Coordinates of C-alpha atoms in Angstrom, one line a residue:
M752 CA 0.0 0.0 0.0
S753 CA 1.0 3.6 -0.3
D754 CA 3.2 4.9 2.4
G755 CA 1.5 8.3 2.1
R756 CA 4.6 10.0 0.7
F757 CA 4.2 12.1 -2.5
I758 CA 7.6 12.6 -4.2
P759 CA 8.3 15.7 -6.4
C760 CA 7.9 14.9 -10.1
S761 CA 10.9 15.3 -12.3
P762 CA 10.1 15.9 -16.0
Q763 CA 13.5 14.5 -16.9
E764 CA 12.8 11.3 -15.1
I765 CA 9.4 10.7 -16.5
S766 CA 10.6 11.5 -20.0
S767 CA 12.9 8.5 -19.7
L768 CA 9.9 6.2 -19.5
F769 CA 9.0 4.8 -23.0
L770 CA 5.3 5.9 -22.6
F771 CA 6.3 9.6 -22.3
E772 CA 9.6 9.8 -24.3
K773 CA 8.0 11.6 -27.3
L774 CA 6.3 14.3 -25.3
S775 CA 7.3 17.9 -25.6
P776 CA 8.7 19.9 -22.6
E777 CA 5.4 21.7 -22.3
Q778 CA 3.5 18.4 -22.1
L779 CA 6.0 17.0 -19.6
G780 CA 5.6 20.1 -17.5
R781 CA 1.8 19.8 -17.5
L782 CA 2.1 16.2 -16.3
C783 CA 4.4 17.0 -13.5
A784 CA 2.3 20.1 -12.5
E785 CA -1.0 18.3 -12.4
E786 CA 0.0 14.8 -11.3
R787 CA 2.2 13.1 -8.7
V788 CA 4.9 10.5 -8.1
E789 CA 3.9 8.1 -5.2
R790 CA 5.8 5.4 -3.4
F791 CA 4.2 2.1 -2.4
D792 CA 5.5 -0.4 0.1
V793 CA 5.1 -4.2 -0.3
G794 CA 1.4 -5.0 -0.7
P795 CA -1.7 -4.3 -2.8
V796 CA -2.0 -1.2 -5.0
Y797 CA -5.5 -1.7 -6.2
T798 CA -8.1 -4.6 -6.3
E799 CA -10.0 -6.1 -9.3
G800 CA -13.6 -4.8 -9.5
D801 CA -13.0 -1.6 -7.5
P802 CA -13.7 1.8 -9.2
A803 CA -10.8 2.6 -11.5
T804 CA -9.6 5.9 -10.2
C805 CA -6.0 6.1 -11.3
F806 CA -3.6 5.2 -14.1
Y807 CA -0.2 3.9 -12.9
V808 CA 3.2 4.0 -14.6
M809 CA 6.0 2.3 -12.8
I810 CA 9.2 4.2 -12.4
E811 CA 11.1 1.6 -10.4
G812 CA 10.3 -1.6 -8.5
T813 CA 8.5 -4.8 -9.2
V814 CA 4.7 -5.3 -9.9
V815 CA 2.6 -8.4 -10.1
L816 CA -0.8 -8.5 -11.7
F817 CA -3.6 -11.0 -10.7
R818 CA -6.9 -12.0 -12.2
R819 CA -9.7 -13.5 -10.1
V820 CA -10.5 -17.1 -11.2
G821 CA -13.2 -18.7 -9.1
G822 CA -12.3 -17.9 -5.6
D823 CA -8.6 -17.6 -6.3
D824 CA -6.3 -14.8 -7.5
V825 CA -4.1 -16.2 -10.3
E826 CA -0.9 -14.4 -11.2
V827 CA -0.9 -13.3 -14.9
S828 CA 2.1 -11.0 -15.0
R829 CA 5.2 -10.1 -13.1
T830 CA 7.7 -7.5 -14.2
S831 CA 10.4 -5.0 -13.1
Q832 CA 10.5 -3.2 -16.5
R833 CA 10.5 0.6 -16.1
G834 CA 7.5 2.3 -17.8
V835 CA 5.0 -0.6 -17.6
Y836 CA 1.5 0.7 -16.9
A837 CA -1.8 -0.5 -15.5
G838 CA -5.0 0.7 -13.9
A839 CA -7.6 3.0 -15.5
M840 CA -6.5 2.3 -19.1
Q841 CA -10.0 2.8 -20.5
A842 CA -10.7 6.1 -18.8
Y843 CA -10.9 7.9 -22.2
L844 CA -14.1 5.8 -22.9
G845 CA -15.9 7.6 -20.1
D846 CA -19.4 6.3 -19.1
Q847 CA -19.6 4.1 -22.2
V848 CA -18.0 1.2 -20.3
P849 CA -17.9 0.4 -16.5
Q850 CA -14.8 2.1 -15.1
T851 CA -13.5 -0.6 -12.8
Y852 CA -10.1 -2.3 -12.4
T853 CA -9.9 -5.4 -14.6
N854 CA -7.2 -6.9 -12.5
S855 CA -5.4 -6.6 -9.1
M856 CA -1.9 -5.2 -8.7
R857 CA 0.6 -5.8 -5.9
V858 CA 4.2 -4.7 -5.5
T859 CA 6.8 -7.1 -4.1
E860 CA 9.3 -4.4 -3.1
P861 CA 9.1 -0.7 -2.5
T862 CA 8.0 0.7 -5.8
R863 CA 7.5 4.2 -7.2
F864 CA 4.7 5.0 -9.7
F865 CA 3.8 8.1 -11.7
V866 CA 0.1 8.3 -10.8
L867 CA -2.5 10.0 -13.0
P868 CA -6.1 10.3 -11.8
A869 CA -8.5 8.7 -14.3
E870 CA -10.2 12.1 -15.1
S871 CA -6.8 13.7 -15.9
F872 CA -5.7 10.8 -18.0
A873 CA -8.9 10.9 -20.0
D874 CA -8.6 14.7 -20.5
I875 CA -5.0 14.4 -21.6
M876 CA -5.9 11.7 -24.1
R877 CA -8.6 13.8 -25.6
D878 CA -6.6 17.0 -25.7
W879 CA -3.2 15.6 -26.9
F880 CA -4.2 12.6 -29.0
P881 CA -7.8 13.1 -30.2
M882 CA -7.3 11.0 -33.3
A883 CA -5.7 8.2 -31.3
A884 CA -8.6 8.4 -28.8
H885 CA -11.1 8.0 -31.6
L886 CA -9.2 5.1 -33.1
L887 CA -8.8 3.3 -29.8
E888 CA -12.5 3.8 -29.0
G889 CA -13.4 2.4 -32.4
L890 CA -11.1 -0.5 -31.9
F891 CA -12.5 -1.3 -28.5
F892 CA -16.1 -1.2 -29.5
G893 CA -15.5 -2.7 -32.9
T894 CA -13.7 -5.7 -31.4
R895 CA -16.4 -6.2 -28.8
N896 CA -19.2 -6.0 -31.4
T897 CA -17.3 -8.3 -33.7
Q898 CA -16.8 -10.8 -30.9
R899 CA -20.5 -10.7 -30.0
A900 CA -21.6 -11.1 -33.6
I901 CA -19.2 -13.9 -34.4
G902 CA -20.1 -15.5 -31.0
Q903 CA -23.7 -15.6 -32.1
R904 CA -22.6 -17.0 -35.5
E905 CA -20.5 -19.6 -33.6
R906 CA -23.6 -20.7 -31.7
L907 CA -25.7 -20.9 -34.9
L908 CA -23.0 -23.0 -36.6
A909 CA -22.9 -25.3 -33.6
L910 CA -26.7 -25.5 -33.6
G911 CA -26.7 -26.2 -37.3
S912 CA -24.2 -29.0 -36.9
L913 CA -26.1 -30.5 -34.0
S914 CA -29.4 -30.2 -36.0
A915 CA -27.9 -32.1 -38.9
G916 CA -26.5 -34.7 -36.6
L917 CA -29.8 -35.1 -34.7
T918 CA -31.7 -35.4 -38.0
H919 CA -29.3 -38.1 -39.1
E920 CA -29.6 -39.9 -35.8
L921 CA -33.4 -39.7 -35.9
N922 CA -33.6 -40.8 -39.5
N923 CA -32.0 -44.2 -38.8
P924 CA -34.5 -45.5 -36.2
A925 CA -37.4 -43.8 -38.0
A926 CA -36.6 -45.5 -41.3
A927 CA -36.1 -48.8 -39.4
A928 CA -39.6 -48.4 -37.8
V929 CA -41.2 -47.7 -41.2
R930 CA -39.5 -50.8 -42.8
A931 CA -40.4 -53.0 -39.9
T932 CA -44.1 -51.8 -40.0
A933 CA -44.3 -52.6 -43.7
T934 CA -42.8 -56.0 -43.3
L935 CA -45.1 -56.7 -40.2
R936 CA -48.1 -55.8 -42.3
E937 CA -47.0 -58.4 -44.9
R938 CA -46.3 -61.1 -42.3
V939 CA -49.6 -60.6 -40.5
G940 CA -51.4 -60.9 -43.9
K941 CA -49.6 -64.2 -44.5
M942 CA -50.4 -65.3 -40.9
R943 CA -54.1 -64.7 -41.6
H944 CA -53.8 -66.7 -44.8
K945 CA -52.1 -69.5 -42.9
L946 CA -54.7 -69.5 -40.2
A947 CA -57.4 -69.9 -42.9
V948 CA -55.6 -72.8 -44.4
I949 CA -55.2 -74.5 -41.0
A950 CA -58.9 -73.9 -40.2
Q951 CA -59.9 -75.6 -43.5
G952 CA -57.6 -78.6 -42.9
P953 CA -58.4 -81.9 -41.2
Y954 CA -57.2 -80.7 -37.8
S955 CA -58.9 -81.6 -34.6
R956 CA -59.9 -79.1 -32.0
E957 CA -57.2 -80.6 -29.7
A958 CA -54.5 -80.2 -32.3
L959 CA -55.4 -76.5 -32.9
A960 CA -55.4 -75.9 -29.2
E961 CA -51.9 -77.4 -28.9
L962 CA -50.7 -75.3 -31.8
I963 CA -52.0 -72.1 -30.2
E964 CA -50.4 -73.1 -26.9
I965 CA -47.1 -73.7 -28.6
Q966 CA -47.5 -70.3 -30.3
E967 CA -47.9 -68.6 -27.0
R968 CA -44.8 -70.3 -25.5
T969 CA -42.8 -69.4 -28.6
A970 CA -43.7 -65.7 -28.3
E971 CA -42.6 -65.8 -24.6
R972 CA -39.3 -67.4 -25.7
V973 CA -38.7 -64.6 -28.2
A974 CA -38.9 -62.0 -25.5
K975 CA -36.1 -63.9 -23.5
A976 CA -33.8 -64.6 -26.5
P977 CA -30.1 -64.7 -25.5
V978 CA -27.5 -62.7 -27.3
L979 CA -25.2 -65.1 -29.3
S980 CA -21.8 -64.5 -30.7
P981 CA -21.5 -64.6 -34.6
L982 CA -19.8 -68.0 -34.3
E983 CA -22.5 -69.4 -31.9
A984 CA -25.3 -68.1 -34.2
S985 CA -23.7 -69.7 -37.3
D986 CA -23.4 -73.1 -35.6
R987 CA -27.0 -73.0 -34.3
E988 CA -28.2 -72.1 -37.8
D989 CA -26.5 -75.1 -39.2
E990 CA -28.0 -77.4 -36.6
L991 CA -31.6 -76.0 -37.1
T992 CA -31.2 -76.3 -40.9
D993 CA -30.2 -79.9 -40.7
W994 CA -33.1 -80.6 -38.3
L995 CA -35.7 -78.9 -40.5
D996 CA -34.4 -80.8 -43.6
D997 CA -34.5 -84.1 -41.7
H998 CA -38.2 -83.5 -40.9
G999 CA -39.2 -82.6 -44.4
I1000 CA -39.6 -78.9 -43.8
Q1001 CA -39.0 -77.0 -47.1
E1002 CA -36.6 -74.0 -47.3
G1003 CA -35.2 -74.8 -43.8
W1004 CA -32.2 -72.6 -44.6
R1005 CA -34.5 -69.6 -44.8
I1006 CA -36.3 -70.3 -41.6
A1007 CA -33.3 -71.3 -39.4
P1008 CA -31.8 -67.7 -39.1
T1009 CA -35.2 -66.4 -37.8
F1010 CA -35.5 -69.1 -35.2
V1011 CA -31.9 -68.5 -34.1
Q1012 CA -32.6 -64.8 -33.7
A1013 CA -35.6 -65.7 -31.5
G1014 CA -33.6 -68.0 -29.3
L1015 CA -35.0 -71.3 -30.5
D1016 CA -32.9 -74.4 -30.8
T1017 CA -33.3 -78.1 -31.8
D1018 CA -34.5 -79.0 -28.3
W1019 CA -37.4 -76.6 -28.7
L1020 CA -38.3 -78.0 -32.1
E1021 CA -38.2 -81.5 -30.7
Q1022 CA -40.8 -80.4 -28.1
V1023 CA -42.9 -79.0 -31.0
A1024 CA -42.6 -82.3 -33.0
A1025 CA -43.5 -84.3 -29.9
T1026 CA -46.6 -82.2 -29.3
V1027 CA -48.2 -82.1 -32.8
A1028 CA -49.0 -84.9 -35.2
E1029 CA -46.4 -85.6 -37.9
D1030 CA -48.8 -84.6 -40.7
I1031 CA -49.3 -81.1 -39.3
L1032 CA -45.6 -80.5 -38.3
P1033 CA -44.7 -78.5 -41.5
G1034 CA -47.8 -76.3 -41.1
A1035 CA -47.0 -75.8 -37.4
I1036 CA -43.4 -74.8 -38.2
G1037 CA -44.6 -72.4 -40.8
W1038 CA -47.1 -70.9 -38.4
L1039 CA -44.5 -70.6 -35.7
N1040 CA -42.1 -68.9 -38.2
Y1041 CA -44.7 -66.2 -38.9
T1042 CA -45.2 -65.8 -35.1
V1043 CA -41.5 -65.4 -34.5
E1044 CA -41.2 -62.9 -37.4
T1045 CA -44.0 -60.7 -36.1
E1046 CA -42.6 -60.8 -32.6
L1047 CA -39.1 -59.8 -33.8
L1048 CA -40.6 -57.1 -36.0
M1049 CA -42.6 -55.6 -33.1
D1050 CA -39.4 -55.7 -31.0
E1051 CA -37.6 -53.8 -33.8
I1052 CA -40.4 -51.2 -33.9
N1053 CA -40.2 -50.9 -30.1
D1054 CA -36.4 -50.4 -30.2
S1055 CA -36.6 -47.9 -32.9
T1056 CA -39.3 -45.8 -31.3
T1057 CA -37.5 -46.0 -28.0
R1058 CA -34.4 -44.8 -29.7
I1059 CA -36.3 -41.8 -31.1
S1060 CA -37.7 -41.1 -27.7
H1061 CA -34.3 -41.1 -26.1
L1062 CA -32.9 -38.8 -28.8
V1063 CA -35.8 -36.3 -28.2
D1064 CA -35.1 -36.5 -24.5
A1065 CA -31.4 -35.9 -25.1
A1066 CA -32.2 -32.9 -27.3
K1067 CA -34.5 -31.5 -24.7
Q1068 CA -31.8 -32.1 -22.0
Y1069 CA -29.1 -30.5 -24.2
S1070 CA -31.2 -27.4 -25.0
Q1071 CA -32.6 -27.2 -21.5
L1072 CA -36.1 -26.5 -22.8
D1073 CA -38.6 -25.7 -20.1
R1074 CA -35.8 -25.6 -17.5
A1075 CA -34.7 -22.8 -15.2
P1076 CA -31.5 -21.2 -16.5
Y1077 CA -29.7 -21.5 -13.1
R1078 CA -30.4 -24.6 -11.1
V1079 CA -28.8 -27.6 -9.4
V1080 CA -27.8 -30.2 -12.0
D1081 CA -26.1 -33.6 -12.5
V1082 CA -23.2 -33.0 -14.8
H1083 CA -23.3 -36.6 -16.0
E1084 CA -26.7 -36.0 -17.5
L1085 CA -25.4 -33.0 -19.3
L1086 CA -22.4 -34.8 -20.6
D1087 CA -24.4 -37.8 -21.8
S1088 CA -26.9 -35.6 -23.6
T1089 CA -24.1 -33.7 -25.3
L1090 CA -22.2 -36.8 -26.3
L1091 CA -25.4 -38.3 -27.7
M1092 CA -26.2 -35.1 -29.7
L1093 CA -22.7 -35.1 -31.1
S1094 CA -22.5 -38.8 -31.8
G1095 CA -22.9 -38.2 -35.5
K1096 CA -20.1 -35.7 -35.6
I1097 CA -17.8 -37.8 -33.4
G1098 CA -18.1 -40.7 -35.8
R1099 CA -17.1 -44.3 -35.5
G1100 CA -13.4 -43.7 -35.6
V1101 CA -13.4 -42.1 -32.2
R1102 CA -13.8 -44.4 -29.2
V1103 CA -15.6 -42.6 -26.4
V1104 CA -14.8 -43.7 -22.8
K1105 CA -16.8 -42.5 -19.9
D1106 CA -15.0 -42.5 -16.6
Y1107 CA -17.6 -41.1 -14.3
D1108 CA -17.6 -40.8 -10.5
R1109 CA -21.3 -41.3 -9.9
S1110 CA -21.0 -40.5 -6.2
L1111 CA -20.4 -36.8 -7.0
P1112 CA -23.1 -34.4 -5.8
E1113 CA -25.2 -32.2 -8.1
V1114 CA -23.8 -28.7 -8.6
P1115 CA -25.4 -25.3 -9.1
A1116 CA -25.0 -24.2 -12.7
Y1117 CA -26.4 -22.8 -15.9
P1118 CA -26.9 -26.2 -17.7
A1119 CA -27.5 -24.9 -21.2
E1120 CA -24.3 -22.9 -21.1
L1121 CA -22.3 -25.8 -19.7
N1122 CA -23.6 -27.9 -22.6
Q1123 CA -22.1 -25.3 -24.9
V1124 CA -18.7 -25.7 -23.1
W1125 CA -18.8 -29.5 -23.5
T1126 CA -19.7 -29.0 -27.2
N1127 CA -16.8 -26.7 -27.9
I1128 CA -14.2 -28.8 -26.1
I1129 CA -15.5 -32.1 -27.6
D1130 CA -15.6 -30.5 -31.1
N1131 CA -11.9 -29.5 -30.7
A1132 CA -11.0 -32.9 -29.5
V1133 CA -12.7 -34.7 -32.4
F1134 CA -11.0 -32.3 -34.8
A1135 CA -7.6 -33.0 -33.2
I1136 CA -8.1 -36.7 -33.5
G1137 CA -9.2 -36.3 -37.1
S1138 CA -6.0 -34.6 -37.9
T1139 CA -4.1 -37.7 -37.1
G1140 CA -6.0 -40.1 -39.3
G1141 CA -9.5 -40.0 -37.7
E1142 CA -9.0 -42.8 -35.1
G1143 CA -8.4 -42.3 -31.4
T1144 CA -9.9 -42.1 -28.0
L1145 CA -11.9 -39.4 -26.2
T1146 CA -12.1 -40.0 -22.5
V1147 CA -14.6 -38.0 -20.4
R1148 CA -13.8 -38.2 -16.7
T1149 CA -15.4 -36.7 -13.6
A1150 CA -13.9 -36.5 -10.1
R1151 CA -13.8 -34.4 -7.0
E1152 CA -10.9 -32.1 -6.3
G1153 CA -11.3 -30.5 -2.9
D1154 CA -14.4 -28.3 -2.9
R1155 CA -14.7 -28.4 -6.7
L1156 CA -16.0 -30.9 -9.3
L1157 CA -13.6 -31.8 -12.1
V1158 CA -14.8 -32.6 -15.6
E1159 CA -11.8 -33.6 -17.8
F1160 CA -11.8 -34.2 -21.6
R1161 CA -8.8 -36.2 -22.7
D1162 CA -8.0 -36.9 -26.4
T1163 CA -5.2 -38.8 -28.2
G1164 CA -4.6 -36.2 -30.8
P1165 CA -1.3 -34.6 -31.7
G1166 CA -1.3 -32.2 -28.8
I1167 CA -1.1 -28.4 -28.6
P1168 CA 2.3 -26.9 -29.4
A1169 CA 3.9 -25.2 -26.4
D1170 CA 4.4 -21.9 -28.3
I1171 CA 0.6 -21.4 -28.8
R1172 CA -0.7 -23.1 -25.7
S1173 CA -1.0 -19.7 -23.9
R1174 CA -3.1 -18.3 -26.7
I1175 CA -5.8 -20.9 -27.2
F1176 CA -8.3 -19.0 -25.0
D1177 CA -7.7 -15.7 -26.8
P1178 CA -10.6 -14.4 -28.9
F1179 CA -10.4 -15.2 -32.6
F1180 CA -7.3 -17.4 -32.2
T1181 CA -7.7 -20.7 -34.0
T1182 CA -5.6 -23.5 -35.5
K1183 CA -8.3 -24.7 -37.8
P1184 CA -8.3 -24.0 -41.5
V1185 CA -10.1 -21.0 -42.8
G1186 CA -13.9 -21.5 -42.7
E1187 CA -13.8 -24.3 -40.1
G1188 CA -13.4 -22.2 -37.0
T1189 CA -13.9 -18.7 -35.7
G1190 CA -11.5 -18.9 -32.8
L1191 CA -14.2 -18.1 -30.2
G1192 CA -15.2 -21.6 -29.0
L1193 CA -12.6 -21.7 -26.2
D1194 CA -13.0 -18.0 -25.4
I1195 CA -16.7 -18.5 -25.0
S1196 CA -16.1 -21.6 -22.9
W1197 CA -13.6 -19.8 -20.7
R1198 CA -16.0 -16.9 -20.0
I1199 CA -18.8 -19.3 -19.2
V1200 CA -16.8 -21.4 -16.8
V1201 CA -14.7 -18.6 -15.2
N1202 CA -16.9 -15.5 -15.3
K1203 CA -20.4 -17.1 -15.0
H1204 CA -19.7 -20.2 -12.9
H1205 CA -16.7 -18.9 -10.9
G1206 CA -14.7 -22.0 -11.9
S1207 CA -11.6 -22.6 -13.9
L1208 CA -10.7 -23.9 -17.3
Q1209 CA -7.2 -25.2 -17.9
V1210 CA -5.3 -27.3 -20.4
E1211 CA -2.4 -29.8 -20.2
S1212 CA -1.0 -31.1 -23.4
A1213 CA 1.5 -33.6 -24.8
P1214 CA 1.5 -35.5 -28.1
G1215 CA -1.2 -38.2 -27.7
D1216 CA -2.5 -36.8 -24.4
T1217 CA -4.3 -33.5 -24.3
R1218 CA -6.6 -32.7 -21.3
F1219 CA -9.0 -29.9 -20.9
Q1220 CA -10.0 -29.6 -17.3
V1221 CA -13.1 -27.8 -16.1
L1222 CA -13.4 -27.2 -12.3
L1223 CA -16.8 -26.1 -11.0
P1224 CA -17.6 -25.0 -7.4
L1225 CA -19.7 -27.5 -5.5
T1226 CA -21.7 -24.7 -3.9
A1227 CA -23.3 -21.5 -5.2
T1228 CA -21.6 -18.2 -4.7
E1229 CA -23.4 -15.5 -2.7
S1230 CA -24.2 -13.6 -5.9
E1231 CA -25.9 -16.6 -7.4
T1232 CA -27.8 -17.7 -4.3
A1233 CA -29.3 -14.2 -4.2
Q1234 CA -30.8 -14.7 -7.6
E1235 CA -34.2 -16.4 -8.1
P1236 CA -34.4 -18.9 -10.9
A1237 CA -36.2 -17.6 -14.0

């Protein structure tokens, strides 16, 4: 903090600072007449978020700048270079922007600053450098507006990609349901015809009752059909084909695969043969074949419509329709819905591994915006894996770290070069080809995690092992608990 001592200002000394070296003697005289040199002992100079009242230029000493990330102050710069400056650097914008300090500054040794009150700094900028002030103002607001516009475009592009993926995912089960329905209609028609043939045949009432009883037991068996390996299924098909041929059943090779899929074996067919008379066995097998086919088709329709329902639920979870924007959520539900929505984009070449700690508590969050964070990080991971041939592994892990919840995305891509690692969260910085990225995905993610959720977003990278780590507070901050959910 300041030791309360104001030191006489020397025009010659301040002219040696690179910021003022081009000023005229008259301008240097005005600076020294209106402003002051102040000495600070070890400790804070100003704090992030406080009203920005002064512009500081270091004459000698050492300064450290901090940014608030979650509940911690993270060092972003440390220097002893003469002439470095900080503080109310946007005073010339006036009331157009909030005039608060955007970082915290401390000194680690007794340090002297040339201190300009924000109002004086703004007046000097407008009086001495009117054109520069206009250019800086245009640059500031132009960059902010561009960032906002491209950010919206980035969201629209992501939404378009997700919509295309969702349409593709919905089309598969919908088409399967349509095909199964058409086939089922055909099989039911044949079953009615077969029933008419059986009814007109010389079958006793007891034989018909036995046939219907076998049909019921066969339908129950279909519902409990075991899952066989390809080799087991092939062997069972051969056994059933031989049995059907031995008992005079025509086209046994066509019927056998259906029976295998339904979980039927030769022991079951022996029970059927022992129950019905030999003369009606071919008709009984044909009847059972239609029964099995209709049951399998209904299972297929049920699976397809269930898949559609799950996709719709995932889309609703992802978009957070009809949900409060800020609420307590299970991050695993958010991760699962995002992975499902992006499954078309992820592709078959990327193996997704979920390493979840299901014992983790729910956390207060803006779920729709966290889904956007997951989307941006997963999209980058898939792109990185694709750049190495399109095959690799994406591991999504959750864990607890102290009083925060960790969500980690690990990919086996080529890694992020060390010389650009510090820039990946900068607005408009991208390593993707022109037209494939705006450079705002990670910037948006950083602002959502850090500014909105008071968490942290960091990256560790080596060839074949890149990890983006999102740390979220397990409890709401005071500012959030004071808000009522919309």
